[in-house]
Short mmCIF file of C-alpha atoms in Angstrom, two decimals:
data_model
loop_
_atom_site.label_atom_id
_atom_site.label_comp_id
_atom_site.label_asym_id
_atom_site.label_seq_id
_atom_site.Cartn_x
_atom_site.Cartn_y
_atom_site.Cartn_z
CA UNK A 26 -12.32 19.02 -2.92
CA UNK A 27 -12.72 19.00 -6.79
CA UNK A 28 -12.65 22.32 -8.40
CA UNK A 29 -16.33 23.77 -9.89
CA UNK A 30 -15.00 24.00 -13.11
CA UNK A 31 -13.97 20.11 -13.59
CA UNK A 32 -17.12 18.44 -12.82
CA UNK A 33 -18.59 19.01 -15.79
CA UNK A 34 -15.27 17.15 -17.62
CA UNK A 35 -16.25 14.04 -15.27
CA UNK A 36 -18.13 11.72 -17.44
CA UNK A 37 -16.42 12.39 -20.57
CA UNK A 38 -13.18 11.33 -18.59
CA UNK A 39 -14.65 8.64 -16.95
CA UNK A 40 -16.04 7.24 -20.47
CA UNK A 41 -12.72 7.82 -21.98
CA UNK A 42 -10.59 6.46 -19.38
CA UNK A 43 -12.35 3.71 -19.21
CA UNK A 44 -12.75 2.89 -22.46
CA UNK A 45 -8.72 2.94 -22.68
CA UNK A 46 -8.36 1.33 -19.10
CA UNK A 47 -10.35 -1.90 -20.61
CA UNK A 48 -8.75 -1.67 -23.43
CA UNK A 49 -4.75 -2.13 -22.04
CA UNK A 50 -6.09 -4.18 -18.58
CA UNK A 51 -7.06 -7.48 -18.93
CA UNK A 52 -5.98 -8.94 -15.83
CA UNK A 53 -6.81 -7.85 -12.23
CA UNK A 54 -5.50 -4.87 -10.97
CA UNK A 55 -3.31 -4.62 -7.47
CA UNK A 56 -3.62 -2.88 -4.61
CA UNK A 57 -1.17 -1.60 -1.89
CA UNK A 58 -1.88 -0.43 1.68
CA UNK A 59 -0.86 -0.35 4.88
CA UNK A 60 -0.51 1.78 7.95
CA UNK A 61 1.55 5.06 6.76
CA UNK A 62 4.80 4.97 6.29
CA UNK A 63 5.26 1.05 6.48
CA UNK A 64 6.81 0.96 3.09
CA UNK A 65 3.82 1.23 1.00
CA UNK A 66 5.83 3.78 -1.64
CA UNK A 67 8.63 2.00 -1.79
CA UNK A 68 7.01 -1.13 -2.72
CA UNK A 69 4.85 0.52 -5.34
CA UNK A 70 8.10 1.63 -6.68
CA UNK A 71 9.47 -1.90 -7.21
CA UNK A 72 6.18 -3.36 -8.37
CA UNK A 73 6.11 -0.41 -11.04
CA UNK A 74 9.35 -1.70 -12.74
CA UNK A 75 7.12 -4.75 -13.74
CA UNK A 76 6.88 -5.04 -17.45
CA UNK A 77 2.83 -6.26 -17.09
CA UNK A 78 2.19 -3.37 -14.65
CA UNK A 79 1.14 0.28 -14.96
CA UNK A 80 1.74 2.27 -11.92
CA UNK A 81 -0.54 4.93 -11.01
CA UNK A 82 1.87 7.49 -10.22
CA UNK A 83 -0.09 9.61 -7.48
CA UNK A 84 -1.84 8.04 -4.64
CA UNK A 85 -5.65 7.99 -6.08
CA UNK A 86 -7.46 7.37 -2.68
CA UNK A 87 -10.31 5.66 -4.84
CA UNK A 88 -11.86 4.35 -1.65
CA UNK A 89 -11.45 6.76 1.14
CA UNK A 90 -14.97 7.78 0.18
CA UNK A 91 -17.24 5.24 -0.96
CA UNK A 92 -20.68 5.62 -2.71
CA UNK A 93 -23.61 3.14 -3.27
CA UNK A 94 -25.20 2.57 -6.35
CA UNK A 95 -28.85 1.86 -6.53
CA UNK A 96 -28.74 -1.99 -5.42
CA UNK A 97 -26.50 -0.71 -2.40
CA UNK A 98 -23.20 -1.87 -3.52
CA UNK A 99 -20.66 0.39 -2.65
CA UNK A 100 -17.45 1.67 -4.81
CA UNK A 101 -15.19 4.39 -5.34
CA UNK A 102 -16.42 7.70 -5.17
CA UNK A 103 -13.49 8.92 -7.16
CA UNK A 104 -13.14 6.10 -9.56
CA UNK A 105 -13.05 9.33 -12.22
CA UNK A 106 -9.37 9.62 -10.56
CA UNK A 107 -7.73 6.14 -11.75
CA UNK A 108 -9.10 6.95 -15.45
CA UNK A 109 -7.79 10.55 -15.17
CA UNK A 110 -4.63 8.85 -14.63
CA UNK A 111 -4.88 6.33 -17.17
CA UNK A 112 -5.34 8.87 -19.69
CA UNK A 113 -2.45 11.66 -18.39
CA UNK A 114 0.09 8.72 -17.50
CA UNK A 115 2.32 7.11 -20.31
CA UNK A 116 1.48 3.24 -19.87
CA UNK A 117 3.80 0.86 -21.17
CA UNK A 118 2.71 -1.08 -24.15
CA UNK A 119 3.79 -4.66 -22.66
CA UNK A 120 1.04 -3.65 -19.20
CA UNK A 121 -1.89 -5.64 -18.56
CA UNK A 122 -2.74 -4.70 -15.28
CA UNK A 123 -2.89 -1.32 -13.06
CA UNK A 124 -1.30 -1.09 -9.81
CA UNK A 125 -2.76 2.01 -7.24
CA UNK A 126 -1.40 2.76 -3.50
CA UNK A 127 -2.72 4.46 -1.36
CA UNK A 128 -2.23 3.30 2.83
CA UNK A 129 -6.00 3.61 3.73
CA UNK A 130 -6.57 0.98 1.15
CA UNK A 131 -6.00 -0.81 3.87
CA UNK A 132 -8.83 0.03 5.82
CA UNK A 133 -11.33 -0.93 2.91
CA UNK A 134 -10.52 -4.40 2.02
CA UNK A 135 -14.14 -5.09 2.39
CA UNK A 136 -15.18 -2.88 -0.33
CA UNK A 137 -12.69 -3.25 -2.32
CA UNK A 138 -13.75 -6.87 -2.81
CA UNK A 139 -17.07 -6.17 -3.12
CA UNK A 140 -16.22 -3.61 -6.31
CA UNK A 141 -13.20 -5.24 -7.95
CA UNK A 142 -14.50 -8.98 -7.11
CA UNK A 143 -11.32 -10.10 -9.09
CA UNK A 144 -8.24 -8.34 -7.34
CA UNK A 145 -4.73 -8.71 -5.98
CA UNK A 146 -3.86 -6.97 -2.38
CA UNK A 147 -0.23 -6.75 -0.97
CA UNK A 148 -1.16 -5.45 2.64
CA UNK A 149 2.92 -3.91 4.17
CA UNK A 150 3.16 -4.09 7.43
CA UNK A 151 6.76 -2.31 9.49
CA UNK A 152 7.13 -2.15 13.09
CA UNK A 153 5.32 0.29 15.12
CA UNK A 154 8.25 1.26 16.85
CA UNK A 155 9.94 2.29 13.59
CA UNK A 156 6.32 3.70 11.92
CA UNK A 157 5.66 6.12 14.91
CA UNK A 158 9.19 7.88 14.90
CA UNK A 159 8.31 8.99 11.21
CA UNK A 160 8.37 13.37 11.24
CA UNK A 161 5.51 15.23 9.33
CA UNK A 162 7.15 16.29 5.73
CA UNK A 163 5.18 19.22 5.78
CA UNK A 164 5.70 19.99 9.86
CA UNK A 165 8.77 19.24 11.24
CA UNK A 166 7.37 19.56 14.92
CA UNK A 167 5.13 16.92 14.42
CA UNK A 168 5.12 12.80 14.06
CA UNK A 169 3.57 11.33 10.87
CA UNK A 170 1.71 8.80 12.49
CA UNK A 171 0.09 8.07 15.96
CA UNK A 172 -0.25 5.10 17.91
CA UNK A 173 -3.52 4.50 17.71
CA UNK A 174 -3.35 4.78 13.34
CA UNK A 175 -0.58 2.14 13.68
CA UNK A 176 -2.72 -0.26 15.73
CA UNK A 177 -6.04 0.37 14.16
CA UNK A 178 -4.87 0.09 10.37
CA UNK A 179 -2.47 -3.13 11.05
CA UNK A 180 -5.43 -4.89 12.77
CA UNK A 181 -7.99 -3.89 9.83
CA UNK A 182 -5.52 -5.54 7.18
CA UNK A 183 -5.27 -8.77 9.39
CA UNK A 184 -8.90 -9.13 9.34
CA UNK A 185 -8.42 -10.13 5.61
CA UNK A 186 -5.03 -12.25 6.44
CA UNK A 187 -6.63 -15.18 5.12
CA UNK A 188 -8.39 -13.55 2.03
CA UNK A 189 -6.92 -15.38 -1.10
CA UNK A 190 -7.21 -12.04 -2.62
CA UNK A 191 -4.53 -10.73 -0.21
CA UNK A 192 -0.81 -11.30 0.86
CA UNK A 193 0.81 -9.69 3.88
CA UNK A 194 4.13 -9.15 3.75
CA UNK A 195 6.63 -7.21 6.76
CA UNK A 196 8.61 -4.45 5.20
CA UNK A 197 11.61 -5.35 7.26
CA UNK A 198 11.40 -8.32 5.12
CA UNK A 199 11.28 -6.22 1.64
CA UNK A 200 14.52 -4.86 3.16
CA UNK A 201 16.41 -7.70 4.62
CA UNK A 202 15.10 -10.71 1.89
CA UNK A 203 14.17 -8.93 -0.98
CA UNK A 204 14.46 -11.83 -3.76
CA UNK A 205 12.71 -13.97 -1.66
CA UNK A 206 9.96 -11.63 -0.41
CA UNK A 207 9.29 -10.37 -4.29
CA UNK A 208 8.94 -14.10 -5.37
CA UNK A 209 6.28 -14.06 -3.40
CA UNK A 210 4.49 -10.74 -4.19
CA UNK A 211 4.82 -12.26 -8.05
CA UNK A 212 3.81 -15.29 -7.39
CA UNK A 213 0.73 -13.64 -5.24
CA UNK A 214 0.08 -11.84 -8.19
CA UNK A 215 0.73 -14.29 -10.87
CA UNK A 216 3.20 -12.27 -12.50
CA UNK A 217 6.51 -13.78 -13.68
CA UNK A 218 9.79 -12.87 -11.52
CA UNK A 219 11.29 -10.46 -14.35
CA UNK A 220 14.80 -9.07 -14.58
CA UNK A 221 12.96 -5.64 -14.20
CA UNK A 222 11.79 -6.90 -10.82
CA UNK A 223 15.70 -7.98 -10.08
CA UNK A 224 17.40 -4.91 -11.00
CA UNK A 225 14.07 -2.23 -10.42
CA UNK A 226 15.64 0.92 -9.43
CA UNK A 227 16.82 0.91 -12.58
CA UNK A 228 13.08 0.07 -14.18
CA UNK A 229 11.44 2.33 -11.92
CA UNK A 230 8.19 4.35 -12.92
CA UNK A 231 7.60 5.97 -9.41
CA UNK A 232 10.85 7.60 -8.49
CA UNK A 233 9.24 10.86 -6.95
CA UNK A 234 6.45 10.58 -4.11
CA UNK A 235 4.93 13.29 -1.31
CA UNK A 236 6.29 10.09 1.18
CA UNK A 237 9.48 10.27 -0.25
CA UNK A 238 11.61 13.26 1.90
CA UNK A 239 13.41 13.49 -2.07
CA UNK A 240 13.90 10.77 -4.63
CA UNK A 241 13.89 6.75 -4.43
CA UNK A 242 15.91 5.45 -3.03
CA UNK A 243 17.54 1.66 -3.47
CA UNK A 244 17.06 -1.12 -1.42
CA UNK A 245 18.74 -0.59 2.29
CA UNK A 246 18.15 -1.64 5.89
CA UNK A 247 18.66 1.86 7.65
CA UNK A 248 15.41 2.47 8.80
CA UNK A 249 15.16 -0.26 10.28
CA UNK A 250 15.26 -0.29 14.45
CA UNK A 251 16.26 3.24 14.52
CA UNK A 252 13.67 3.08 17.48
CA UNK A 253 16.51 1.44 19.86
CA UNK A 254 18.27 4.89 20.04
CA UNK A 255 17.71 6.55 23.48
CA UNK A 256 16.70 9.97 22.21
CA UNK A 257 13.47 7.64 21.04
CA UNK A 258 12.81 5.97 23.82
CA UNK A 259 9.60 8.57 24.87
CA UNK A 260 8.10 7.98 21.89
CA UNK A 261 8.08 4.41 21.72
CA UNK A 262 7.23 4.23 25.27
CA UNK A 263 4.03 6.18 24.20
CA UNK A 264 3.22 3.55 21.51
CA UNK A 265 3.60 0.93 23.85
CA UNK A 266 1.53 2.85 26.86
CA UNK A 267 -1.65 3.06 23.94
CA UNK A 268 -4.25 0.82 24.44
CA UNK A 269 -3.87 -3.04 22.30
CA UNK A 270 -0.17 -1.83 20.96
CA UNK A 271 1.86 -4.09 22.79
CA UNK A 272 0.03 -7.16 22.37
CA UNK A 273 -0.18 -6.47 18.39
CA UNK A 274 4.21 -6.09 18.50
CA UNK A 275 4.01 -9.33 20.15
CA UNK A 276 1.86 -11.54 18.55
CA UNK A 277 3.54 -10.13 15.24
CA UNK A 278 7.10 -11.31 16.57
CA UNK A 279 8.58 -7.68 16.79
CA UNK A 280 9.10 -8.01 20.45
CA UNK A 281 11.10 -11.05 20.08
CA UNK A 282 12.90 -9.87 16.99
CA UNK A 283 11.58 -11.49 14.29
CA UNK A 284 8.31 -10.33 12.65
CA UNK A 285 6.15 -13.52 11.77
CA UNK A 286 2.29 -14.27 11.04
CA UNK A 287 2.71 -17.52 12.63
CA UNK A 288 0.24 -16.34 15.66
CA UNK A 289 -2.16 -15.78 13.62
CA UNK A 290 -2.63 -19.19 11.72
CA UNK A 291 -5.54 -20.96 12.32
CA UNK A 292 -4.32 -24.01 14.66
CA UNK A 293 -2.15 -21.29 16.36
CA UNK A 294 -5.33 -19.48 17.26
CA UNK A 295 -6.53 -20.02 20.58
CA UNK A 296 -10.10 -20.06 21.15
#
């Protein structure tokens, strides 16, 4: 909840931020979401290392409340947020474009190209398995993420899998083929495959982030199928026992052991 005393700062930061926003962006911005804890930080990380890219530090949530203007097209409730950023944030000179995460992006793909019409979305997805085994930061006795978020924010982002706005990408990928899976987030975004984007831990902007249990970390494949340990095997069990979760592990190739979209292309499709 915004404090009392801000609002009346709002339109004089909106103007401003704007008016600077405008100024440095002339191509589309990007988006990132995904379930939580898929590997939506760690990817804004990377992109942030991008020469052409200014990334919003903090996750905005621009769209987790949306507001219709008087024709009834809906945007950002908080758009004051990504200019309040813009103008607190040191953007890099060479940046053309913004970059914001936030995982219930995710969830309003619809809106978002609605508002931005011209846009760029990189929709992570990481295996469910792996996602619900994730422990609160803030509570220790608790998971991060249930079942039912997993299954119901993955399926919202494949509604859009053939949007040419939007490329899905698997996070085990990120980890396992990173050249390969960044070429295609650049090329996705029409951004040139820099040495920045090569060598980013070093290039980083977002090194510190609420998701991150401390700093950034580089590149590794450790989090990956920690869910085969037995002192999991309840928890998985109770992702596989919900409702639609088994089906979505399958037809993503996680069952088999090798996450792939090819289910979902249209002469794979049954009717």
């Amino acid at each position: 909840m915004m404090k009392f005393y801000k609002k009346p700062f709002l339109p004089l930061i909106e103007f401003l931020g704007r008016l600077k926003a405008e100024k440095r962006f002339t191509e589309p911005p990007i988006l990132i979401g995904g379930c939580g804890r898929s590997g939506t930080t760690i990817l804004l990380s990377i992109v942030s290392a991008h020469p052409q890219v200014f990334a919003c530090p903090k996750e905005l949530g621009l769209f987790n409340k949306i507001k219709y203007d008087a024709e009834g097209n809906p945007g950002p409730h908080r758009i004051d947020r990504l200019y309040r950023a813009v103008l607190t944030s040191k953007v890099k000179k060479t940046a053309t474009r913004f970059v914001e995460k936030s995982p219930s992006n995710v969830k309003q793909i619809e809106v978002i190209d609605q508002y931005f019409k011209k846009y760029k979305f990189i929709h992570i997805i990481r295996d469910g398995r792996d996602v619900v085994l994730s422990i609160h930061p803030t509570d220790k006795s608790k998971y991060w993420v249930a079942p039912e978020r997993w299954v119901h924010d993955v399926s919202a982002g494949l509604e859009h899998l053939h949007n040419p706005h939007v490329l899905t990408i698997f996070y085990e990928d990120l980890m396992q083929n990173y050249q390969e899976t960044m070429r295609q987030i650049c090329q996705h975004c029409n951004l040139p495959l820099t040495p920045e984007i090569e060598n980013w831990f070093e290039h980083t902007t977002v090194k510190k982030n609420k998701a991150y249990h401390g700093g950034v970390n580089k590149i590794n494949t450790r989090s990956i199928g920690k869910w085969q340990a037995p002192e999991h095997q309840e928890r998985v069990q109770e992702l596989l026992d919900y409702p639609g979760a088994q089906e979505l592990l399958e037809k993503l190739g996680y069952l088999k052991g090798q996450p792939s979209l090819e289910a979902f292309q249209p002469n794979t499709i049954k009717p």
